Amino acid sequence: MKQLIVNADDWGLTPAVNRGVLRAFQDGIVTSASLLVTGSAFEEAVALARQNPELDVGLHLTLVEERAVLGREVLPTLVDEGGRLPRTSGEFFRRAVLGRINWDEVEREIAAQIARFQQTGLRLSHLNSHQHLHMFPPVFQIVRRLTRGMDNVWIRNPAGPWRKSPGVRMGRWVQRLGLNLTCLSARALHGPPLPQMPDGMYGFEVGGSLTRSALEQILRKIPDGLYELICHPGEDDADTRTRYSHWGYRWAEELEALTAPETRVVLKEQEIAVTSFVRAFGRGSN
């Protein structure tokens, strides 16, 4: 049986992203969203989530680019003078390898982001992270420790296909291979019992540019099992484009793909059952 969780990342990033995620849920195939508690539109996203209780909501941890929940006095090796986290995952990795990041600080910041989510009163259905840093082995160990006592919380498994798909840029495919190896390493190093995780993830190779054709191509390759499709719907507004132009995301095109009637036709043709983290819980971890 093919089961697919369609999850929108960056819920709470900006008002335009919030509007896009909500439309993709109400009029499209999105079943869950990951809340960025450090986002400028966090409080609006929480209010919208309360108005739409059928939408699964999880936590989108961030250890790069955004402002941390805690201040520099608590995170001296993790944030700059303005309280901002490392600008890129590359910078984070370099500092980690050189021993310039204190992992106790990382644990405190992750715990603070989890606490900020819990303070909303929303049900925490899943946890993932910006640029999938939760699968970096030292971070994965922290996430496992902090979520071990939580009920019914899924952790994203970013592992995906090893074979390069037509149209995928070579650089992005190499990143996919690196992410797959990181996932294998994290899971092997820390061993059982593993947290509840889907069988894998689709959408990484076209992150930020999930057009209708790219989405259809993915849906025609989904195998039996429980998989997650990541997406980034949003409305095209000047503020989001200006602040996050370096991402190169095509939010409005993703929204159009996720709400297109033709997408539901492909799902039916491929006999894919769209589900959510809450509905899928209990099927057994891979």
PDB file of C-alpha atoms in Angstrom:
ATOM      1  CA  MET A   1       0.000   0.000   0.000  1.00  0.00           C
ATOM      2  CA  LYS A   2       1.269   3.454  -0.921  1.00  0.00           C
ATOM      3  CA  GLN A   3       0.803   6.078   1.798  1.00  0.00           C
ATOM      4  CA  LEU A   4       2.022   9.648   1.461  1.00  0.00           C
ATOM      5  CA  ILE A   5       2.248  12.450   4.024  1.00  0.00           C
ATOM      6  CA  VAL A   6       2.387  15.812   2.234  1.00  0.00           C
ATOM      7  CA  ASN A   7       4.150  18.213   4.569  1.00  0.00           C
ATOM      8  CA  ALA A   8       4.653  21.956   4.104  1.00  0.00           C
ATOM      9  CA  ASP A   9       7.806  23.319   5.715  1.00  0.00           C
ATOM     10  CA  ASP A  10       8.426  26.883   6.986  1.00  0.00           C
ATOM     11  CA  TRP A  11       4.942  27.473   8.474  1.00  0.00           C
ATOM     12  CA  GLY A  12       5.413  30.773  10.305  1.00  0.00           C
ATOM     13  CA  LEU A  13       8.229  32.111   8.113  1.00  0.00           C
ATOM     14  CA  THR A  14       6.225  35.043   6.680  1.00  0.00           C
ATOM     15  CA  PRO A  15       2.520  35.906   6.308  1.00  0.00           C
ATOM     16  CA  ALA A  16       2.683  35.057   2.587  1.00  0.00           C
ATOM     17  CA  VAL A  17       4.051  31.581   3.355  1.00  0.00           C
ATOM     18  CA  ASN A  18       1.327  31.106   5.985  1.00  0.00           C
ATOM     19  CA  ARG A  19      -1.371  31.985   3.443  1.00  0.00           C
ATOM     20  CA  GLY A  20       0.110  29.597   0.910  1.00  0.00           C
ATOM     21  CA  VAL A  21       0.368  26.692   3.353  1.00  0.00           C
ATOM     22  CA  LEU A  22      -3.213  27.245   4.458  1.00  0.00           C
ATOM     23  CA  ARG A  23      -4.494  27.262   0.883  1.00  0.00           C
ATOM     24  CA  ALA A  24      -2.484  24.141   0.063  1.00  0.00           C
ATOM     25  CA  PHE A  25      -4.176  22.436   3.015  1.00  0.00           C
ATOM     26  CA  GLN A  26      -7.713  23.706   2.440  1.00  0.00           C
ATOM     27  CA  ASP A  27      -7.751  23.432  -1.378  1.00  0.00           C
ATOM     28  CA  GLY A  28      -4.921  21.019  -2.085  1.00  0.00           C
ATOM     29  CA  ILE A  29      -3.193  17.863  -0.921  1.00  0.00           C
ATOM     30  CA  VAL A  30      -1.124  19.159   2.027  1.00  0.00           C
ATOM     31  CA  THR A  31      -1.925  17.267   5.243  1.00  0.00           C
ATOM     32  CA  SER A  32       0.627  18.668   7.683  1.00  0.00           C
ATOM     33  CA  ALA A  33       2.840  21.678   8.291  1.00  0.00           C
ATOM     34  CA  SER A  34       6.062  22.239  10.210  1.00  0.00           C
ATOM     35  CA  LEU A  35       6.087  25.317  12.426  1.00  0.00           C
ATOM     36  CA  LEU A  36       9.137  27.575  12.507  1.00  0.00           C
ATOM     37  CA  VAL A  37       8.945  28.983  16.042  1.00  0.00           C
ATOM     38  CA  THR A  38      11.647  31.550  15.231  1.00  0.00           C
ATOM     39  CA  GLY A  39       9.759  32.855  12.182  1.00  0.00           C
ATOM     40  CA  SER A  40       8.455  36.426  11.956  1.00  0.00           C
ATOM     41  CA  ALA A  41       4.897  35.128  11.346  1.00  0.00           C
ATOM     42  CA  PHE A  42       4.991  32.466  14.080  1.00  0.00           C
ATOM     43  CA  GLU A  43       2.100  33.835  16.134  1.00  0.00           C
ATOM     44  CA  GLU A  44      -0.112  34.184  13.063  1.00  0.00           C
ATOM     45  CA  ALA A  45       0.661  30.592  12.085  1.00  0.00           C
ATOM     46  CA  VAL A  46      -0.318  29.392  15.566  1.00  0.00           C
ATOM     47  CA  ALA A  47      -3.660  31.231  15.327  1.00  0.00           C
ATOM     48  CA  LEU A  48      -4.329  29.718  11.894  1.00  0.00           C
ATOM     49  CA  ALA A  49      -3.448  26.247  13.178  1.00  0.00           C
ATOM     50  CA  ARG A  50      -5.958  26.622  16.001  1.00  0.00           C
ATOM     51  CA  GLN A  51      -8.620  27.577  13.445  1.00  0.00           C
ATOM     52  CA  ASN A  52      -7.788  24.471  11.373  1.00  0.00           C
ATOM     53  CA  PRO A  53      -7.449  21.597  13.871  1.00  0.00           C
ATOM     54  CA  GLU A  54      -7.433  18.945  11.125  1.00  0.00           C
ATOM     55  CA  LEU A  55      -4.033  20.209   9.970  1.00  0.00           C
ATOM     56  CA  ASP A  56      -1.201  18.236  11.550  1.00  0.00           C
ATOM     57  CA  VAL A  57       1.391  20.591  13.014  1.00  0.00           C
ATOM     58  CA  GLY A  58       4.968  19.741  13.895  1.00  0.00           C
ATOM     59  CA  LEU A  59       8.188  21.582  14.715  1.00  0.00           C
ATOM     60  CA  HIS A  60      10.634  22.819  12.073  1.00  0.00           C
ATOM     61  CA  LEU A  61      13.822  23.136  14.103  1.00  0.00           C
ATOM     62  CA  THR A  62      16.369  25.646  12.893  1.00  0.00           C
ATOM     63  CA  LEU A  63      20.041  25.815  13.806  1.00  0.00           C
ATOM     64  CA  VAL A  64      21.020  28.114  10.939  1.00  0.00           C
ATOM     65  CA  GLU A  65      20.084  31.455   9.409  1.00  0.00           C
ATOM     66  CA  GLU A  66      17.297  32.601  11.747  1.00  0.00           C
ATOM     67  CA  ARG A  67      17.495  34.249  15.162  1.00  0.00           C
ATOM     68  CA  ALA A  68      17.806  31.775  18.045  1.00  0.00           C
ATOM     69  CA  VAL A  69      15.220  31.526  20.804  1.00  0.00           C
ATOM     70  CA  LEU A  70      17.934  31.897  23.435  1.00  0.00           C
ATOM     71  CA  GLY A  71      20.431  34.755  23.604  1.00  0.00           C
ATOM     72  CA  ARG A  72      24.166  35.041  23.169  1.00  0.00           C
ATOM     73  CA  GLU A  73      24.730  34.918  26.916  1.00  0.00           C
ATOM     74  CA  VAL A  74      23.424  31.321  26.814  1.00  0.00           C
ATOM     75  CA  LEU A  75      24.743  30.383  23.346  1.00  0.00           C
ATOM     76  CA  PRO A  76      28.162  32.061  23.002  1.00  0.00           C
ATOM     77  CA  THR A  77      29.526  29.522  20.479  1.00  0.00           C
ATOM     78  CA  LEU A  78      26.296  29.174  18.484  1.00  0.00           C
ATOM     79  CA  VAL A  79      25.067  32.713  17.741  1.00  0.00           C
ATOM     80  CA  ASP A  80      26.625  36.025  16.762  1.00  0.00           C
ATOM     81  CA  GLU A  81      26.396  39.334  18.613  1.00  0.00           C
ATOM     82  CA  GLY A  82      22.896  39.884  17.233  1.00  0.00           C
ATOM     83  CA  GLY A  83      21.663  36.484  18.386  1.00  0.00           C
ATOM     84  CA  ARG A  84      21.595  34.978  14.898  1.00  0.00           C
ATOM     85  CA  LEU A  85      22.514  31.372  14.205  1.00  0.00           C
ATOM     86  CA  PRO A  86      25.165  30.383  11.608  1.00  0.00           C
ATOM     87  CA  ARG A  87      24.243  31.724   8.170  1.00  0.00           C
ATOM     88  CA  THR A  88      24.433  28.391   6.334  1.00  0.00           C
ATOM     89  CA  SER A  89      24.602  24.671   7.026  1.00  0.00           C
ATOM     90  CA  GLY A  90      28.113  24.737   5.566  1.00  0.00           C
ATOM     91  CA  GLU A  91      29.197  27.223   8.210  1.00  0.00           C
ATOM     92  CA  PHE A  92      27.518  25.125  10.903  1.00  0.00           C
ATOM     93  CA  PHE A  93      29.323  21.973   9.734  1.00  0.00           C
ATOM     94  CA  ARG A  94      32.706  23.716   9.514  1.00  0.00           C
ATOM     95  CA  ARG A  95      32.408  25.092  13.030  1.00  0.00           C
ATOM     96  CA  ALA A  96      31.241  21.697  14.317  1.00  0.00           C
ATOM     97  CA  VAL A  97      34.146  19.833  12.724  1.00  0.00           C
ATOM     98  CA  LEU A  98      36.628  22.370  14.092  1.00  0.00           C
ATOM     99  CA  GLY A  99      35.189  21.970  17.583  1.00  0.00           C
ATOM    100  CA  ARG A 100      33.894  25.532  17.728  1.00  0.00           C
ATOM    101  CA  ILE A 101      30.332  24.608  18.665  1.00  0.00           C
ATOM    102  CA  ASN A 102      29.407  23.573  22.177  1.00  0.00           C
ATOM    103  CA  TRP A 103      26.869  20.747  21.890  1.00  0.00           C
ATOM    104  CA  ASP A 104      25.351  21.588  25.256  1.00  0.00           C
ATOM    105  CA  GLU A 105      24.376  24.935  23.713  1.00  0.00           C
ATOM    106  CA  VAL A 106      22.808  23.164  20.746  1.00  0.00           C
ATOM    107  CA  GLU A 107      20.790  21.008  23.130  1.00  0.00           C
ATOM    108  CA  ARG A 108      19.626  24.048  25.082  1.00  0.00           C
ATOM    109  CA  GLU A 109      18.477  25.822  21.907  1.00  0.00           C
ATOM    110  CA  ILE A 110      16.647  22.752  20.566  1.00  0.00           C
ATOM    111  CA  ALA A 111      14.964  22.286  23.955  1.00  0.00           C
ATOM    112  CA  ALA A 112      13.950  25.968  23.913  1.00  0.00           C
ATOM    113  CA  GLN A 113      12.402  25.626  20.448  1.00  0.00           C
ATOM    114  CA  ILE A 114      10.487  22.533  21.551  1.00  0.00           C
ATOM    115  CA  ALA A 115       9.309  24.397  24.659  1.00  0.00           C
ATOM    116  CA  ARG A 116       8.143  27.375  22.580  1.00  0.00           C
ATOM    117  CA  PHE A 117       6.083  25.000  20.436  1.00  0.00           C
ATOM    118  CA  GLN A 118       4.612  23.266  23.473  1.00  0.00           C
ATOM    119  CA  GLN A 119       3.605  26.611  24.960  1.00  0.00           C
ATOM    120  CA  THR A 120       1.209  27.102  22.024  1.00  0.00           C
ATOM    121  CA  GLY A 121      -0.949  24.215  23.237  1.00  0.00           C
ATOM    122  CA  LEU A 122      -0.906  22.656  19.759  1.00  0.00           C
ATOM    123  CA  ARG A 123      -0.420  18.922  19.410  1.00  0.00           C
ATOM    124  CA  LEU A 124       3.142  18.144  18.308  1.00  0.00           C
ATOM    125  CA  SER A 125       2.773  15.469  15.629  1.00  0.00           C
ATOM    126  CA  HIS A 126       6.273  15.503  14.155  1.00  0.00           C
ATOM    127  CA  LEU A 127       9.699  17.096  14.197  1.00  0.00           C
ATOM    128  CA  ASN A 128      12.101  17.956  11.388  1.00  0.00           C
ATOM    129  CA  SER A 129      14.590  20.727  10.695  1.00  0.00           C
ATOM    130  CA  HIS A 130      15.708  23.455   8.349  1.00  0.00           C
ATOM    131  CA  GLN A 131      18.207  21.928   5.893  1.00  0.00           C
ATOM    132  CA  HIS A 132      17.672  18.558   7.623  1.00  0.00           C
ATOM    133  CA  LEU A 133      20.323  19.261  10.255  1.00  0.00           C
ATOM    134  CA  HIS A 134      18.504  17.031  12.753  1.00  0.00           C
ATOM    135  CA  MET A 135      20.093  14.041  10.981  1.00  0.00           C
ATOM    136  CA  PHE A 136      23.660  15.277  11.547  1.00  0.00           C
ATOM    137  CA  PRO A 137      24.739  12.563  14.025  1.00  0.00           C
ATOM    138  CA  PRO A 138      25.477  14.798  17.053  1.00  0.00           C
ATOM    139  CA  VAL A 139      22.196  16.675  16.511  1.00  0.00           C
ATOM    140  CA  PHE A 140      20.264  13.438  15.924  1.00  0.00           C
ATOM    141  CA  GLN A 141      21.501  12.153  19.281  1.00  0.00           C
ATOM    142  CA  ILE A 142      20.186  15.309  20.979  1.00  0.00           C
ATOM    143  CA  VAL A 143      16.834  15.127  19.186  1.00  0.00           C
ATOM    144  CA  ARG A 144      16.410  11.475  20.169  1.00  0.00           C
ATOM    145  CA  ARG A 145      17.176  12.277  23.789  1.00  0.00           C
ATOM    146  CA  LEU A 146      14.801  15.258  23.965  1.00  0.00           C
ATOM    147  CA  THR A 147      11.891  13.503  22.233  1.00  0.00           C
ATOM    148  CA  ARG A 148      12.212  10.073  23.840  1.00  0.00           C
ATOM    149  CA  GLY A 149       9.538  10.727  26.442  1.00  0.00           C
ATOM    150  CA  MET A 150       7.073  12.356  24.035  1.00  0.00           C
ATOM    151  CA  ASP A 151       3.999  10.481  22.844  1.00  0.00           C
ATOM    152  CA  ASN A 152       3.279   9.876  19.164  1.00  0.00           C
ATOM    153  CA  VAL A 153       5.916  12.207  17.711  1.00  0.00           C
ATOM    154  CA  TRP A 154       7.360  11.342  14.309  1.00  0.00           C
ATOM    155  CA  ILE A 155      10.894  12.320  13.285  1.00  0.00           C
ATOM    156  CA  ARG A 156      11.592  13.087   9.630  1.00  0.00           C
ATOM    157  CA  ASN A 157      13.625  10.493   7.749  1.00  0.00           C
ATOM    158  CA  PRO A 158      15.155  12.524   4.877  1.00  0.00           C
ATOM    159  CA  ALA A 159      16.588   9.467   3.117  1.00  0.00           C
ATOM    160  CA  GLY A 160      15.453   9.222  -0.493  1.00  0.00           C
ATOM    161  CA  PRO A 161      16.194   7.640  -3.866  1.00  0.00           C
ATOM    162  CA  TRP A 162      19.843   7.050  -4.726  1.00  0.00           C
ATOM    163  CA  ARG A 163      19.327   7.198  -8.479  1.00  0.00           C
ATOM    164  CA  LYS A 164      19.451  10.565 -10.223  1.00  0.00           C
ATOM    165  CA  SER A 165      16.118  11.543 -11.765  1.00  0.00           C
ATOM    166  CA  PRO A 166      15.917  13.251 -15.178  1.00  0.00           C
ATOM    167  CA  GLY A 167      16.134  17.022 -14.910  1.00  0.00           C
ATOM    168  CA  VAL A 168      17.752  17.054 -11.451  1.00  0.00           C
ATOM    169  CA  ARG A 169      20.866  19.215 -11.319  1.00  0.00           C
ATOM    170  CA  MET A 170      24.094  17.298 -10.678  1.00  0.00           C
ATOM    171  CA  GLY A 171      24.951  19.441  -7.659  1.00  0.00           C
ATOM    172  CA  ARG A 172      21.578  18.782  -6.072  1.00  0.00           C
ATOM    173  CA  TRP A 173      21.900  15.043  -6.707  1.00  0.00           C
ATOM    174  CA  VAL A 174      25.304  15.031  -4.980  1.00  0.00           C
ATOM    175  CA  GLN A 175      23.651  16.775  -2.021  1.00  0.00           C
ATOM    176  CA  ARG A 176      20.997  14.046  -2.019  1.00  0.00           C
ATOM    177  CA  LEU A 177      23.681  11.360  -1.862  1.00  0.00           C
ATOM    178  CA  GLY A 178      25.356  13.190   1.021  1.00  0.00           C
ATOM    179  CA  LEU A 179      22.055  13.444   2.873  1.00  0.00           C
ATOM    180  CA  ASN A 180      21.388   9.728   2.367  1.00  0.00           C
ATOM    181  CA  LEU A 181      24.815   8.861   3.761  1.00  0.00           C
ATOM    182  CA  THR A 182      24.249  11.175   6.727  1.00  0.00           C
ATOM    183  CA  CYS A 183      20.961   9.411   7.476  1.00  0.00           C
ATOM    184  CA  LEU A 184      22.617   6.007   7.331  1.00  0.00           C
ATOM    185  CA  SER A 185      25.411   7.212   9.595  1.00  0.00           C
ATOM    186  CA  ALA A 186      23.088   8.738  12.199  1.00  0.00           C
ATOM    187  CA  ARG A 187      20.892   5.669  12.396  1.00  0.00           C
ATOM    188  CA  ALA A 188      23.828   3.232  12.489  1.00  0.00           C
ATOM    189  CA  LEU A 189      25.788   5.157  15.111  1.00  0.00           C
ATOM    190  CA  HIS A 190      22.931   5.488  17.545  1.00  0.00           C
ATOM    191  CA  GLY A 191      21.161   2.191  16.837  1.00  0.00           C
ATOM    192  CA  PRO A 192      17.822   0.972  18.198  1.00  0.00           C
ATOM    193  CA  PRO A 193      15.422   1.869  19.487  1.00  0.00           C
ATOM    194  CA  LEU A 194      14.973   4.401  16.716  1.00  0.00           C
ATOM    195  CA  PRO A 195      12.225   7.004  16.884  1.00  0.00           C
ATOM    196  CA  GLN A 196       9.071   6.600  14.831  1.00  0.00           C
ATOM    197  CA  MET A 197      10.079   7.599  11.286  1.00  0.00           C
ATOM    198  CA  PRO A 198       8.527   7.276   7.801  1.00  0.00           C
ATOM    199  CA  ASP A 199      10.243   5.017   5.285  1.00  0.00           C
ATOM    200  CA  GLY A 200      11.795   7.954   3.469  1.00  0.00           C
ATOM    201  CA  MET A 201      11.264  11.350   1.896  1.00  0.00           C
ATOM    202  CA  TYR A 202      10.637  12.770  -1.560  1.00  0.00           C
ATOM    203  CA  GLY A 203      10.976  16.316  -2.844  1.00  0.00           C
ATOM    204  CA  PHE A 204      14.506  17.167  -1.738  1.00  0.00           C
ATOM    205  CA  GLU A 205      15.909  17.316  -5.259  1.00  0.00           C
ATOM    206  CA  VAL A 206      13.308  19.898  -6.295  1.00  0.00           C
ATOM    207  CA  GLY A 207      13.074  21.723  -2.967  1.00  0.00           C
ATOM    208  CA  GLY A 208      11.608  25.166  -3.567  1.00  0.00           C
ATOM    209  CA  SER A 209      10.666  24.366  -7.154  1.00  0.00           C
ATOM    210  CA  LEU A 210       8.057  21.617  -6.916  1.00  0.00           C
ATOM    211  CA  THR A 211       6.270  22.402 -10.168  1.00  0.00           C
ATOM    212  CA  ARG A 212       3.320  20.410 -11.482  1.00  0.00           C
ATOM    213  CA  SER A 213       5.552  18.367 -13.779  1.00  0.00           C
ATOM    214  CA  ALA A 214       8.077  17.684 -11.003  1.00  0.00           C
ATOM    215  CA  LEU A 215       5.295  16.686  -8.616  1.00  0.00           C
ATOM    216  CA  GLU A 216       3.741  14.329 -11.143  1.00  0.00           C
ATOM    217  CA  GLN A 217       7.132  12.731 -11.785  1.00  0.00           C
ATOM    218  CA  ILE A 218       7.574  12.112  -8.047  1.00  0.00           C
ATOM    219  CA  LEU A 219       4.087  10.694  -7.556  1.00  0.00           C
ATOM    220  CA  ARG A 220       4.636   8.170 -10.328  1.00  0.00           C
ATOM    221  CA  LYS A 221       7.690   6.828  -8.455  1.00  0.00           C
ATOM    222  CA  ILE A 222       6.281   6.466  -4.934  1.00  0.00           C
ATOM    223  CA  PRO A 223       6.715   2.813  -3.831  1.00  0.00           C
ATOM    224  CA  ASP A 224       4.720   0.841  -1.294  1.00  0.00           C
ATOM    225  CA  GLY A 225       5.219   2.054   2.263  1.00  0.00           C
ATOM    226  CA  LEU A 226       4.821   5.294   4.184  1.00  0.00           C
ATOM    227  CA  TYR A 227       6.692   8.240   2.703  1.00  0.00           C
ATOM    228  CA  GLU A 228       6.803  11.985   3.234  1.00  0.00           C
ATOM    229  CA  LEU A 229       6.693  14.557   0.451  1.00  0.00           C
ATOM    230  CA  ILE A 230       8.149  17.910   1.474  1.00  0.00           C
ATOM    231  CA  CYS A 231       6.913  21.113  -0.122  1.00  0.00           C
ATOM    232  CA  HIS A 232       7.130  24.883   0.291  1.00  0.00           C
ATOM    233  CA  PRO A 233       3.899  26.543  -0.833  1.00  0.00           C
ATOM    234  CA  GLY A 234       3.409  30.261  -0.439  1.00  0.00           C
ATOM    235  CA  GLU A 235       2.114  33.394  -2.059  1.00  0.00           C
ATOM    236  CA  ASP A 236       4.456  35.499  -4.153  1.00  0.00           C
ATOM    237  CA  ASP A 237       4.901  38.768  -2.270  1.00  0.00           C
ATOM    238  CA  ALA A 238       7.652  41.372  -2.252  1.00  0.00           C
ATOM    239  CA  ASP A 239       8.593  40.942   1.411  1.00  0.00           C
ATOM    240  CA  THR A 240       9.197  37.194   1.175  1.00  0.00           C
ATOM    241  CA  ARG A 241      11.047  37.547  -2.138  1.00  0.00           C
ATOM    242  CA  THR A 242      13.304  40.250  -0.713  1.00  0.00           C
ATOM    243  CA  ARG A 243      14.127  38.572   2.586  1.00  0.00           C
ATOM    244  CA  TYR A 244      14.653  35.104   1.146  1.00  0.00           C
ATOM    245  CA  SER A 245      15.725  35.784  -2.431  1.00  0.00           C
ATOM    246  CA  HIS A 246      18.904  33.755  -1.853  1.00  0.00           C
ATOM    247  CA  TRP A 247      16.780  30.622  -1.470  1.00  0.00           C
ATOM    248  CA  GLY A 248      15.487  30.879  -5.029  1.00  0.00           C
ATOM    249  CA  TYR A 249      12.152  29.334  -4.029  1.00  0.00           C
ATOM    250  CA  ARG A 250       9.133  29.396  -6.327  1.00  0.00           C
ATOM    251  CA  TRP A 251       6.478  29.414  -3.617  1.00  0.00           C
ATOM    252  CA  ALA A 252       3.526  30.310  -5.839  1.00  0.00           C
ATOM    253  CA  GLU A 253       4.358  27.598  -8.382  1.00  0.00           C
ATOM    254  CA  GLU A 254       4.470  25.018  -5.612  1.00  0.00           C
ATOM    255  CA  LEU A 255       1.100  26.226  -4.365  1.00  0.00           C
ATOM    256  CA  GLU A 256      -0.348  25.891  -7.862  1.00  0.00           C
ATOM    257  CA  ALA A 257       0.999  22.336  -8.193  1.00  0.00           C
ATOM    258  CA  LEU A 258      -0.351  21.259  -4.809  1.00  0.00           C
ATOM    259  CA  THR A 259      -3.847  22.601  -5.501  1.00  0.00           C
ATOM    260  CA  ALA A 260      -4.164  21.574  -9.166  1.00  0.00           C
ATOM    261  CA  PRO A 261      -7.053  19.144  -9.861  1.00  0.00           C
ATOM    262  CA  GLU A 262      -4.700  17.154 -12.091  1.00  0.00           C
ATOM    263  CA  THR A 263      -2.572  16.320  -9.045  1.00  0.00           C
ATOM    264  CA  ARG A 264      -5.464  14.494  -7.401  1.00  0.00           C
ATOM    265  CA  VAL A 265      -6.012  12.589 -10.647  1.00  0.00           C
ATOM    266  CA  VAL A 266      -2.416  11.325 -10.569  1.00  0.00           C
ATOM    267  CA  LEU A 267      -2.765  10.324  -6.917  1.00  0.00           C
ATOM    268  CA  LYS A 268      -5.826   8.271  -7.799  1.00  0.00           C
ATOM    269  CA  GLU A 269      -4.168   6.708 -10.844  1.00  0.00           C
ATOM    270  CA  GLN A 270      -1.159   5.673  -8.761  1.00  0.00           C
ATOM    271  CA  GLU A 271      -3.374   4.410  -5.914  1.00  0.00           C
ATOM    272  CA  ILE A 272      -1.632   6.640  -3.372  1.00  0.00           C
ATOM    273  CA  ALA A 273      -3.473   7.253  -0.114  1.00  0.00           C
ATOM    274  CA  VAL A 274      -2.702  10.711   1.251  1.00  0.00           C
ATOM    275  CA  THR A 275      -2.451  10.581   5.024  1.00  0.00           C
ATOM    276  CA  SER A 276      -1.058  12.535   7.975  1.00  0.00           C
ATOM    277  CA  PHE A 277       1.357  11.902  10.819  1.00  0.00           C
ATOM    278  CA  VAL A 278      -1.479  11.589  13.322  1.00  0.00           C
ATOM    279  CA  ARG A 279      -3.425   9.100  11.196  1.00  0.00           C
ATOM    280  CA  ALA A 280      -0.289   7.103  10.376  1.00  0.00           C
ATOM    281  CA  PHE A 281       0.921   6.660  13.930  1.00  0.00           C
ATOM    282  CA  GLY A 282       1.128   3.079  15.124  1.00  0.00           C
ATOM    283  CA  ARG A 283       1.951   1.486  11.769  1.00  0.00           C
ATOM    284  CA  GLY A 284       5.429   0.654  13.130  1.00  0.00           C
ATOM    285  CA  SER A 285       8.787   2.322  12.700  1.00  0.00           C
ATOM    286  CA  ASN A 286      11.014   1.261   9.826  1.00  0.00           C
TER     287      ASN A 286
END
